[in-house]
CSV table of C-alpha atoms and ligand atoms in Angstrom, one decimal:
chain,number,residue,atom,x,y,z
A,1,MET,CA,-0.1,-0.3,-0.4
A,2,SER,CA,1.6,2.9,-0.9
A,3,ASP,CA,2.3,6.4,1.3
A,4,TYR,CA,0.2,9.5,-0.4
A,5,THR,CA,-3.6,9.5,-2.5
A,6,VAL,CA,-4.4,10.9,-5.3
A,7,ARG,CA,-7.3,13.4,-5.6
A,8,THR,CA,-8.3,16.7,-8.3
A,9,LEU,CA,-6.6,19.5,-7.3
A,10,ARG,CA,-10.0,22.2,-6.6
A,11,PRO,CA,-9.2,25.9,-8.0
A,12,ASP,CA,-7.3,27.4,-5.3
A,13,GLU,CA,-4.9,24.4,-5.3
A,14,HIS,CA,-3.5,24.7,-8.8
A,15,ARG,CA,-0.4,27.4,-8.1
A,16,ALA,CA,0.6,24.7,-5.7
A,17,ALA,CA,0.3,22.4,-8.8
A,18,VAL,CA,1.9,24.3,-11.5
A,19,ASP,CA,4.7,25.7,-9.4
A,20,LEU,CA,5.6,22.2,-8.2
A,21,PHE,CA,5.7,22.0,-11.1
A,22,ARG,CA,7.7,24.2,-12.4
A,23,SER,CA,10.0,23.0,-9.7
A,24,THR,CA,10.3,19.8,-11.0
A,25,LEU,CA,11.9,21.6,-14.3
A,26,HIS,CA,14.0,23.8,-12.7
A,27,VAL,CA,12.0,27.2,-13.0
A,28,ALA,CA,11.1,29.4,-10.7
A,29,ALA,CA,7.8,29.6,-8.7
A,30,THR,CA,5.0,32.0,-10.6
A,31,THR,CA,4.9,35.8,-10.3
A,32,ASP,CA,1.8,36.8,-9.9
A,33,GLU,CA,2.2,38.6,-13.1
A,34,THR,CA,2.7,35.4,-14.7
A,35,TRP,CA,0.1,33.3,-12.5
A,36,LYS,CA,-2.9,35.7,-14.1
A,37,ILE,CA,-1.7,34.3,-17.2
A,38,VAL,CA,-1.5,30.5,-16.2
A,39,GLU,CA,-4.5,30.2,-14.3
A,40,ARG,CA,-6.3,31.0,-17.6
A,41,ALA,CA,-5.2,27.8,-18.2
A,42,GLN,CA,-6.5,25.5,-16.1
A,43,GLN,CA,-9.4,23.1,-17.2
A,44,PRO,CA,-11.4,23.0,-14.2
A,45,GLY,CA,-11.1,19.4,-12.4
A,46,ARG,CA,-8.7,18.2,-14.2
A,47,THR,CA,-4.9,18.7,-12.5
A,48,LEU,CA,-3.9,16.1,-10.1
A,49,GLY,CA,-2.5,15.8,-7.7
A,50,ALA,CA,-1.0,12.8,-5.2
A,51,PHE,CA,0.0,13.6,-1.0
A,52,ASP,CA,1.3,12.7,2.0
A,53,THR,CA,2.2,15.2,4.4
A,54,GLU,CA,1.6,18.2,1.7
A,55,LEU,CA,1.6,18.5,-2.3
A,56,ILE,CA,4.7,16.1,-3.5
A,57,GLY,CA,3.2,15.0,-7.6
A,58,THR,CA,0.9,16.4,-10.3
A,59,ALA,CA,-0.1,15.7,-13.7
A,60,ARG,CA,-3.1,17.5,-15.3
A,61,SER,CA,-4.9,17.6,-18.9
A,62,PHE,CA,-6.7,20.2,-21.0
A,63,ASP,CA,-9.6,18.9,-23.4
A,64,ALA,CA,-8.2,18.5,-27.6
A,65,GLU,CA,-8.9,17.0,-30.4
A,66,ILE,CA,-6.3,15.4,-33.1
A,67,THR,CA,-6.6,15.0,-36.9
A,68,LEU,CA,-6.7,11.4,-38.0
A,69,PRO,CA,-5.8,9.7,-41.0
A,70,GLY,CA,-8.8,9.8,-43.2
A,71,GLY,CA,-9.6,13.8,-42.5
A,72,ALA,CA,-11.7,12.9,-39.0
A,73,ARG,CA,-10.9,14.2,-36.3
A,74,ALA,CA,-11.5,13.3,-32.6
A,75,GLY,CA,-10.8,14.1,-28.5
A,76,ALA,CA,-7.4,14.0,-26.9
A,77,ALA,CA,-6.5,14.7,-24.2
A,78,GLY,CA,-3.6,17.0,-23.9
A,79,VAL,CA,-1.6,15.7,-20.9
A,80,THR,CA,0.7,18.1,-19.4
A,81,GLY,CA,2.6,19.6,-15.8
A,82,VAL,CA,4.3,16.3,-14.7
A,83,GLY,CA,6.5,16.0,-12.2
A,84,VAL,CA,7.1,14.6,-9.4
A,85,ARG,CA,9.3,16.6,-6.4
A,86,PRO,CA,12.1,15.7,-6.1
A,87,ASP,CA,12.6,14.2,-2.3
A,88,ARG,CA,9.4,12.2,-4.4
A,89,THR,CA,10.6,9.8,-7.5
A,90,ARG,CA,10.8,6.5,-7.9
A,91,ARG,CA,8.4,5.2,-5.6
A,92,GLY,CA,5.2,4.6,-8.0
A,93,VAL,CA,4.0,8.4,-6.9
A,94,LEU,CA,4.0,9.6,-10.6
A,95,THR,CA,3.1,5.5,-12.3
A,96,GLU,CA,-0.4,6.3,-9.4
A,97,LEU,CA,-1.5,9.7,-11.1
A,98,MET,CA,-1.1,8.5,-14.8
A,99,ARG,CA,-2.7,5.5,-13.2
A,100,ALA,CA,-5.5,8.3,-11.9
A,101,GLN,CA,-5.6,10.2,-14.7
A,102,LEU,CA,-6.4,7.7,-17.4
A,103,THR,CA,-9.1,6.1,-15.9
A,104,ASP,CA,-10.1,10.1,-15.8
A,105,ILE,CA,-10.1,10.5,-19.1
A,106,ALA,CA,-11.5,7.0,-20.3
A,107,SER,CA,-14.3,7.8,-17.8
A,108,ARG,CA,-15.1,12.0,-19.5
A,109,GLY,CA,-15.1,9.0,-22.8
A,110,LEU,CA,-12.3,10.6,-24.9
A,111,PRO,CA,-10.5,7.8,-27.3
A,112,PHE,CA,-6.7,9.7,-26.6
A,113,ALA,CA,-4.3,11.0,-25.0
A,114,VAL,CA,-1.3,13.5,-26.1
A,115,LEU,CA,1.7,14.5,-24.3
A,116,ARG,CA,4.9,15.8,-25.1
A,117,ALA,CA,7.3,14.7,-23.2
A,118,SER,CA,10.5,15.8,-21.2
A,119,GLU,CA,12.9,12.6,-21.4
A,120,GLY,CA,12.3,8.4,-23.5
A,121,VAL,CA,12.1,7.0,-20.6
A,122,ILE,CA,8.8,7.5,-18.3
A,123,TYR,CA,5.8,6.7,-21.0
A,124,ASN,CA,6.5,4.2,-22.8
A,125,ARG,CA,5.4,2.0,-19.1
A,126,PHE,CA,1.5,3.9,-19.0
A,127,GLY,CA,0.8,3.4,-23.3
A,128,TYR,CA,2.1,6.0,-24.4
A,129,GLY,CA,4.3,6.2,-28.0
A,130,VAL,CA,5.8,7.9,-30.2
A,131,THR,CA,3.6,8.7,-32.9
A,132,THR,CA,5.2,12.1,-34.6
A,133,ARG,CA,8.4,12.5,-35.2
A,134,SER,CA,9.8,16.1,-37.3
A,135,ARG,CA,13.1,18.1,-38.4
A,136,GLY,CA,15.0,21.1,-37.1
A,137,TYR,CA,17.1,23.4,-39.8
A,138,GLU,CA,18.7,26.0,-40.1
A,139,ILE,CA,19.1,28.6,-43.6
A,140,ASP,CA,21.8,31.0,-43.6
A,141,ARG,CA,20.3,33.9,-45.5
A,142,ARG,CA,23.2,34.8,-47.6
A,143,ARG,CA,23.0,31.4,-49.7
A,144,ALA,CA,19.5,31.9,-49.3
A,145,VAL,CA,18.1,33.1,-52.5
A,146,LEU,CA,15.3,32.1,-53.7
A,147,ARG,CA,14.9,30.8,-57.6
A,148,PRO,CA,12.9,32.8,-59.8
A,149,ASP,CA,10.6,30.5,-60.2
A,150,VAL,CA,9.4,30.3,-56.8
A,151,PRO,CA,5.7,31.4,-56.7
A,152,ALA,CA,5.3,35.8,-55.2
A,153,GLY,CA,3.3,35.0,-52.5
A,154,GLY,CA,0.4,37.8,-50.9
A,155,GLN,CA,0.1,40.5,-48.6
A,156,VAL,CA,1.8,39.8,-45.6
A,157,GLU,CA,0.8,41.9,-42.2
A,158,LEU,CA,2.3,42.0,-39.4
A,159,TRP,CA,0.8,41.5,-36.2
A,160,PRO,CA,2.0,42.5,-32.8
A,161,LEU,CA,1.7,40.8,-29.7
A,162,ASP,CA,-1.8,42.4,-28.8
A,163,THR,CA,-3.3,41.8,-32.1
A,164,ALA,CA,-1.8,38.4,-32.7
A,165,LEU,CA,-3.8,36.9,-29.1
A,166,GLU,CA,-6.8,38.7,-30.2
A,167,ARG,CA,-7.5,36.3,-33.9
A,168,LEU,CA,-4.8,33.9,-33.2
A,169,PRO,CA,-6.8,31.7,-31.7
A,170,GLY,CA,-9.3,32.4,-34.9
A,171,LEU,CA,-6.2,32.0,-37.7
A,172,TYR,CA,-5.1,28.9,-36.2
A,173,ALA,CA,-8.5,27.2,-35.8
A,174,ALA,CA,-9.3,28.8,-39.6
A,175,LEU,CA,-6.7,27.0,-41.3
A,176,PRO,CA,-6.8,23.3,-42.5
A,177,HIS,CA,-4.9,20.5,-40.2
A,178,THR,CA,-3.9,19.1,-43.1
A,179,ARG,CA,-1.4,16.6,-41.2
A,180,PRO,CA,-2.2,13.4,-39.0
A,181,GLY,CA,-1.9,14.5,-35.4
A,182,MET,CA,-2.1,18.3,-35.7
A,183,MET,CA,-4.4,19.6,-32.6
A,184,THR,CA,-7.2,21.9,-31.8
A,185,ARG,CA,-6.2,24.6,-30.1
A,186,PRO,CA,-8.6,24.8,-27.3
A,187,PRO,CA,-8.8,28.5,-24.5
A,188,TYR,CA,-6.9,26.3,-22.5
A,189,TRP,CA,-3.9,25.9,-24.2
A,190,TRP,CA,-3.0,29.5,-25.7
A,191,PRO,CA,-2.2,31.5,-22.2
A,192,GLY,CA,0.9,29.2,-21.8
A,193,TRP,CA,2.0,30.4,-25.6
A,194,GLU,CA,1.3,34.1,-24.5
A,195,ARG,CA,3.2,33.9,-21.4
A,196,HIS,CA,5.9,32.5,-23.7
A,197,ALA,CA,5.5,34.7,-26.0
A,198,ARG,CA,4.9,37.7,-23.1
A,199,GLU,CA,9.0,36.3,-21.8
A,200,ALA,CA,10.9,36.5,-24.4
A,201,THR,CA,14.2,38.1,-23.9
A,202,SER,CA,13.0,39.9,-27.1
A,203,PRO,CA,9.3,40.8,-29.4
A,204,VAL,CA,7.6,37.9,-30.9
A,205,LEU,CA,5.7,38.6,-34.3
A,206,THR,CA,3.9,37.1,-36.1
A,207,ALA,CA,3.0,38.0,-40.8
A,208,VAL,CA,-0.1,37.5,-41.4
A,209,HIS,CA,-0.6,35.9,-45.6
A,210,HIS,CA,-3.8,37.0,-47.2
A,211,GLY,CA,-4.9,34.8,-50.3
A,212,GLU,CA,-6.8,35.6,-52.5
A,213,ASP,CA,-9.9,34.3,-49.9
A,214,GLY,CA,-8.0,36.2,-46.6
A,215,PRO,CA,-5.3,34.9,-44.4
A,216,ASP,CA,-3.9,31.6,-45.4
A,217,GLY,CA,-1.1,30.6,-43.1
A,218,TYR,CA,0.6,33.2,-40.3
A,219,VAL,CA,4.4,33.3,-39.0
A,220,VAL,CA,5.3,33.9,-35.1
A,221,TYR,CA,8.8,34.6,-34.2
A,222,ARG,CA,11.0,36.6,-32.7
A,223,VAL,CA,15.0,37.7,-33.8
A,224,GLU,CA,17.4,36.8,-30.7
A,225,ARG,CA,20.6,38.8,-31.3
A,226,LYS,CA,23.0,38.5,-27.9
A,227,HIS,CA,25.5,41.4,-28.6
A,228,TRP,CA,25.4,45.4,-30.8
A,229,ASN,CA,28.4,42.7,-33.6
A,230,ASP,CA,27.2,39.3,-32.9
A,231,PRO,CA,24.9,37.4,-35.6
A,232,ALA,CA,21.4,38.1,-35.3
A,233,VAL,CA,18.7,34.0,-35.4
A,234,LEU,CA,15.4,34.4,-36.9
A,235,GLU,CA,13.6,31.7,-34.9
A,236,VAL,CA,10.3,30.8,-36.1
A,237,ILE,CA,9.1,29.9,-33.5
A,238,SER,CA,5.4,28.2,-34.8
A,239,LEU,CA,3.9,28.5,-39.2
A,240,HIS,CA,1.6,27.6,-40.1
A,241,THR,CA,0.0,27.4,-43.7
A,242,GLY,CA,-3.1,26.7,-45.2
A,243,THR,CA,-1.9,27.3,-48.8
A,244,ASP,CA,1.5,26.7,-50.9
A,245,GLU,CA,1.4,30.5,-51.7
A,246,ALA,CA,1.7,31.5,-48.0
A,247,PHE,CA,4.3,29.0,-47.4
A,248,ASN,CA,5.9,30.2,-50.5
A,249,GLY,CA,4.8,34.8,-50.0
A,250,LEU,CA,5.5,33.0,-45.5
A,251,TRP,CA,9.1,32.5,-46.8
A,252,ARG,CA,9.6,35.3,-49.3
A,253,TYR,CA,8.9,37.7,-46.0
A,254,LEU,CA,11.0,35.5,-43.9
A,255,LEU,CA,13.8,36.3,-46.1
A,256,GLY,CA,13.9,39.3,-46.2
A,257,VAL,CA,13.6,41.0,-42.6
A,258,ASP,CA,16.6,42.9,-42.5
A,259,LEU,CA,19.6,42.7,-40.3
A,260,VAL,CA,19.5,38.9,-40.2
A,261,ASP,CA,22.3,35.9,-40.5
A,262,THR,CA,20.0,32.7,-39.7
A,263,LEU,CA,16.7,31.7,-39.7
A,264,ARG,CA,16.2,28.6,-37.2
A,265,ALA,CA,13.7,26.7,-37.3
A,266,GLY,CA,13.0,23.3,-35.1
A,267,GLU,CA,10.0,21.0,-34.5
A,268,ARG,CA,8.9,21.1,-38.9
A,269,PRO,CA,6.7,18.5,-40.4
A,270,VAL,CA,10.0,15.7,-41.1
A,271,ASP,CA,9.1,16.8,-45.2
A,272,GLU,CA,9.1,19.9,-45.3
A,273,PRO,CA,10.8,21.8,-49.0
A,274,VAL,CA,12.0,24.3,-47.4
A,275,GLU,CA,15.1,24.1,-49.5
A,276,LEU,CA,13.3,23.7,-52.7
A,277,LEU,CA,12.6,27.3,-53.0
A,278,PHE,CA,16.7,28.4,-52.6
A,279,THR,CA,19.2,28.5,-56.3
A,280,ASP,CA,21.4,26.5,-53.7
A,281,ILE,CA,19.4,23.4,-51.4
A,282,ARG,CA,22.2,23.4,-49.2
A,283,ALA,CA,21.6,26.6,-47.5
A,284,VAL,CA,19.0,24.0,-45.6
A,285,THR,CA,20.8,22.4,-43.6
A,286,ASP,CA,19.2,19.6,-40.6
A,287,THR,CA,19.7,21.0,-37.2
A,288,GLY,CA,17.7,17.2,-35.9
A,289,GLY,CA,14.8,15.8,-34.7
A,290,GLY,CA,13.1,13.5,-33.0
A,291,ASP,CA,10.4,12.3,-31.2
A,292,GLU,CA,7.5,14.6,-31.1
A,293,LEU,CA,3.9,14.1,-29.9
A,294,TRP,CA,3.5,10.8,-28.3
A,295,LEU,CA,0.4,9.4,-28.3
A,296,ARG,CA,-1.5,6.7,-25.7
A,297,LEU,CA,-4.9,5.0,-27.1
A,298,VAL,CA,-7.1,4.8,-23.7
A,299,ASP,CA,-10.7,3.7,-26.3
A,300,VAL,CA,-8.3,1.6,-27.8
A,301,PRO,CA,-12.4,0.0,-29.7
A,302,ALA,CA,-12.8,4.1,-31.1
A,303,ALA,CA,-9.5,4.5,-31.7
A,304,LEU,CA,-9.1,1.7,-34.1
A,305,ALA,CA,-12.8,2.4,-35.5
A,306,ALA,CA,-12.1,6.5,-35.8
A,307,ARG,CA,-9.2,6.3,-38.3
A,308,ALA,CA,-9.3,5.6,-41.9
A,309,TYR,CA,-6.9,2.5,-43.4
A,310,GLU,CA,-5.8,1.1,-47.3
A,311,GLY,CA,-5.5,-2.5,-48.0
A,312,GLU,CA,-6.2,-5.9,-46.8
A,313,PRO,CA,-7.4,-6.8,-43.3
A,314,VAL,CA,-5.0,-7.9,-40.0
A,315,VAL,CA,-6.1,-8.9,-36.7
A,316,LEU,CA,-4.5,-7.0,-34.6
A,317,ASP,CA,-4.3,-8.4,-30.8
A,318,VAL,CA,-3.7,-5.7,-28.6
A,319,VAL,CA,-2.4,-5.6,-25.0
A,320,ASP,CA,-2.3,-2.4,-22.2
A,321,PRO,CA,-0.7,-3.0,-19.3
A,322,VAL,CA,-2.9,0.7,-18.0
A,323,LEU,CA,-6.0,-0.2,-18.6
A,324,ASP,CA,-6.9,-3.7,-19.2
A,325,ALA,CA,-10.2,-3.6,-20.7
A,326,ASN,CA,-9.0,-2.7,-24.1
A,327,SER,CA,-6.2,-5.7,-24.2
A,328,ARG,CA,-8.1,-7.7,-26.6
A,329,ARG,CA,-8.1,-9.0,-30.3
A,330,TYR,CA,-9.3,-6.0,-33.1
A,331,HIS,CA,-10.2,-7.4,-37.1
A,332,VAL,CA,-8.5,-3.1,-38.7
A,333,SER,CA,-9.2,-3.0,-42.5
A,334,PRO,CA,-10.2,-1.1,-44.6
A,335,ASP,CA,-14.2,-1.2,-43.4
A,336,GLY,CA,-13.9,-0.7,-40.4
A,337,ALA,CA,-12.5,-1.7,-36.3
A,338,ARG,CA,-14.5,-4.0,-34.1
A,339,ARG,CA,-13.1,-6.8,-32.0
A,340,THR,CA,-12.8,-10.7,-32.8
A,341,GLU,CA,-12.0,-14.1,-31.6
A,342,ALA,CA,-10.5,-14.7,-34.9
A,343,ALA,CA,-6.4,-16.6,-34.4
A,344,ALA,CA,-4.4,-13.0,-34.7
A,345,ASP,CA,-1.8,-11.9,-37.1
A,346,LEU,CA,0.4,-9.9,-34.7
A,347,ARG,CA,0.7,-9.1,-31.4
A,348,LEU,CA,1.3,-5.0,-29.4
A,349,GLY,CA,1.1,-3.2,-26.4
A,350,VAL,CA,-1.0,-0.1,-26.9
A,351,ASP,CA,2.6,1.9,-27.0
A,352,ALA,CA,3.2,0.4,-30.0
A,353,LEU,CA,0.3,0.7,-31.7
A,354,ALA,CA,0.5,4.3,-31.3
A,355,MET,CA,3.7,3.7,-33.1
A,356,ILE,CA,2.2,2.4,-36.1
A,357,TYR,CA,-0.4,4.3,-36.1
A,358,LEU,CA,-0.1,7.4,-37.3
A,359,GLY,CA,2.3,5.6,-39.6
A,360,ALA,CA,5.6,7.2,-37.8
A,361,TRP,CA,7.5,3.3,-38.5
A,362,ARG,CA,5.2,0.5,-40.0
A,363,PRO,CA,4.4,-2.8,-38.0
A,364,SER,CA,7.2,-4.7,-40.2
A,365,GLN,CA,10.3,-1.7,-38.5
A,366,LEU,CA,8.7,-1.6,-35.1
A,367,ALA,CA,8.4,-6.9,-35.7
A,368,ALA,CA,12.3,-6.3,-37.2
A,369,ALA,CA,12.8,-4.9,-33.9
A,370,GLY,CA,11.6,-7.3,-32.0
A,371,ARG,CA,8.0,-4.7,-30.4
A,372,ILE,CA,5.7,-5.9,-32.1
A,373,GLN,CA,5.3,-9.9,-32.1
A,374,PRO,CA,4.1,-11.3,-35.7
A,375,ALA,CA,2.5,-14.7,-35.0
A,376,ASN,CA,2.4,-15.0,-39.0
A,377,PRO,CA,4.9,-12.7,-40.7
A,378,ALA,CA,3.1,-12.7,-44.0
A,379,ALA,CA,0.2,-10.0,-42.7
A,380,LEU,CA,3.0,-7.6,-42.1
A,381,GLU,CA,3.1,-6.4,-45.0
A,382,ARG,CA,-0.7,-6.1,-45.2
A,383,ALA,CA,-0.7,-3.8,-41.8
A,384,ASP,CA,2.6,-1.4,-43.5
A,385,ARG,CA,-0.4,-1.1,-45.9
A,386,LEU,CA,-2.6,-0.7,-43.8
A,387,PHE,CA,-1.9,2.2,-41.7
A,388,ALA,CA,0.4,3.8,-43.4
A,389,THR,CA,-0.4,7.7,-44.4
A,390,PRO,CA,-0.5,9.8,-47.6
A,391,VAL,CA,1.6,12.2,-45.7
A,392,PRO,CA,4.0,12.2,-42.7
A,393,ALA,CA,2.2,12.6,-39.4
A,394,TRP,CA,3.1,16.4,-37.7
A,395,CYS,CA,1.1,17.9,-34.5
A,396,GLY,CA,3.1,21.4,-34.7
A,397,THR,CA,1.6,22.2,-31.6
A,398,HIS,CA,4.1,22.6,-27.8
A,399,PHE,CA,1.9,22.8,-25.0
B,1,COA,C1,9.5,11.6,-14.6
B,1,COA,C2,9.1,12.3,-12.7
B,1,COA,C3,7.6,12.6,-13.1
B,1,COA,C4,8.7,10.3,-12.6
B,1,COA,O1,9.0,10.1,-11.5
B,1,COA,P1,8.1,9.5,-10.1
B,1,COA,O2,7.0,9.3,-9.7
B,1,COA,O3,9.7,9.1,-10.0
B,1,COA,O4,7.6,8.3,-11.4
B,1,COA,P2,7.4,6.5,-10.6
B,1,COA,O5,8.6,6.6,-9.5
B,1,COA,O6,6.2,6.8,-10.6
B,1,COA,O7,8.5,5.4,-11.1
B,1,COA,C5,7.7,4.8,-12.2
B,1,COA,C6,9.2,3.6,-13.7
B,1,COA,O8,9.4,4.7,-14.1
B,1,COA,C7,10.4,4.6,-13.8
B,1,COA,N1,11.3,5.9,-14.2
B,1,COA,C8,10.2,7.8,-13.8
B,1,COA,N2,10.8,8.8,-14.3
B,1,COA,C9,12.1,7.9,-14.8
B,1,COA,C10,12.9,8.6,-15.0
B,1,COA,N3,13.2,10.4,-15.5
B,1,COA,N4,14.2,8.2,-15.6
B,1,COA,C11,14.0,6.5,-16.3
B,1,COA,N5,13.5,6.0,-15.6
B,1,COA,C12,12.2,6.7,-14.7
B,1,COA,C13,11.0,4.3,-12.6
B,1,COA,O9,12.7,4.1,-12.4
B,1,COA,C14,10.1,3.2,-12.6
B,1,COA,O10,10.7,1.9,-13.1
B,1,COA,P3,10.5,0.7,-12.3
B,1,COA,O11,8.7,0.6,-12.3
B,1,COA,O12,10.6,-0.3,-13.0
B,1,COA,O13,10.3,1.4,-11.2
B,1,COA,C15,9.7,12.5,-12.3
B,1,COA,O14,11.4,12.5,-12.3
B,1,COA,C16,10.1,14.3,-12.6
B,1,COA,O15,9.2,15.2,-11.1
B,1,COA,N6,10.5,14.6,-13.4
B,1,COA,C17,10.9,16.0,-13.4
B,1,COA,C18,10.3,16.7,-14.2
B,1,COA,C19,9.6,15.7,-15.9
B,1,COA,O16,10.6,15.8,-16.1
B,1,COA,N7,8.9,15.3,-15.8
B,1,COA,C20,7.9,15.0,-17.2
B,1,COA,C21,7.3,15.9,-17.8
B,1,COA,S1,7.6,15.6,-19.7
């Protein structure tokens, strides 16, 4: 039996939880000014606290939706603010918090939970798997000459921070979510963005591209120069476009910003074709990539049924270490997904299922690494085809 309890926190306890979380990331407690912003990010009833004599651990979530292969959107709890006090770690506190949180998310009827992980070793055991991967790149402005055939793009308008705070939520919501893994940004998401923007050490600007039918893309960026004579770096904080015209137009704009030596973008889609814009394809260098979004199928039958598939059926035997009701066999095909008693083709953990669910990895790759056990090896090729996505998944929303 554990010597601590886990319960849902009252709103007047939220600040203590946020400060505890910040302390686990080695960040100072909120000031009154910061708390005024961050308080708006707390969805009531969604912060859990673990207590012994006092608060020792916390985890919270907020309601969002993610885009699935085929274009449908489904409910996903955005899990964040996870931390355990350093003098109480490695005695199962997070395990209890995760168990309570997943049970709560399941009882709310949300088929998915998503998170961004501080470390790669924490979340597999709770059934999360890496579901999108991203790429970072850097552009040498002197070498980045646009090819003459790059379409011109439309008008670009600059929004200062206060205008962006007012109008970006509507613009982001109106842009098409073209990739699996893209997330809605509910009102509980934007205060976190505001805090980062207000605390940045140089002005955060938003450039909005106007196409024929109005705004169709935007980039949020800032320029950092440590000392007057140092090279300046333009950091792309967020870039979302609904048309090729907006993508081209916004890069044309960014490359025209004066007193910039390098442009840097992180956590971009793995196949973003930015180098195709330049006469020198080597104007762009990769700065590394990695895991982006982690996914947890909370309601496996609903989650499997919610996405589109192509190809031939397979039978999956799913093992869920936390939510036992998911540990069943499922027949998955372009006609949908349903429970079955038929013999399984592939046996896999619910974390491995998350890794193939949005196409980040092929089932055959996970089988080669021992993370999927094929009872019928011939089914791997079918599973590869069934779970493939036409474009690589990408989230593009940090939380
Ligand atoms: C990550 C964190 C929440 C884990 O809390 P915890 O209460 O120590 O976790 P638990 O005791 O429930 O650990 C469960 C298992 O995961 C392992 N584990 C947990 N965190 C780990 C880590 N960071 N590195 C390696 N193993 C870890 C434990 O060793 C344990 O393994 P076992 O079951 O084989 O014994 C805590 O270390 C923390 O607050 N870290 C700093 C903040 C942070 O990174 N938060 C996550 C933000 S996404």
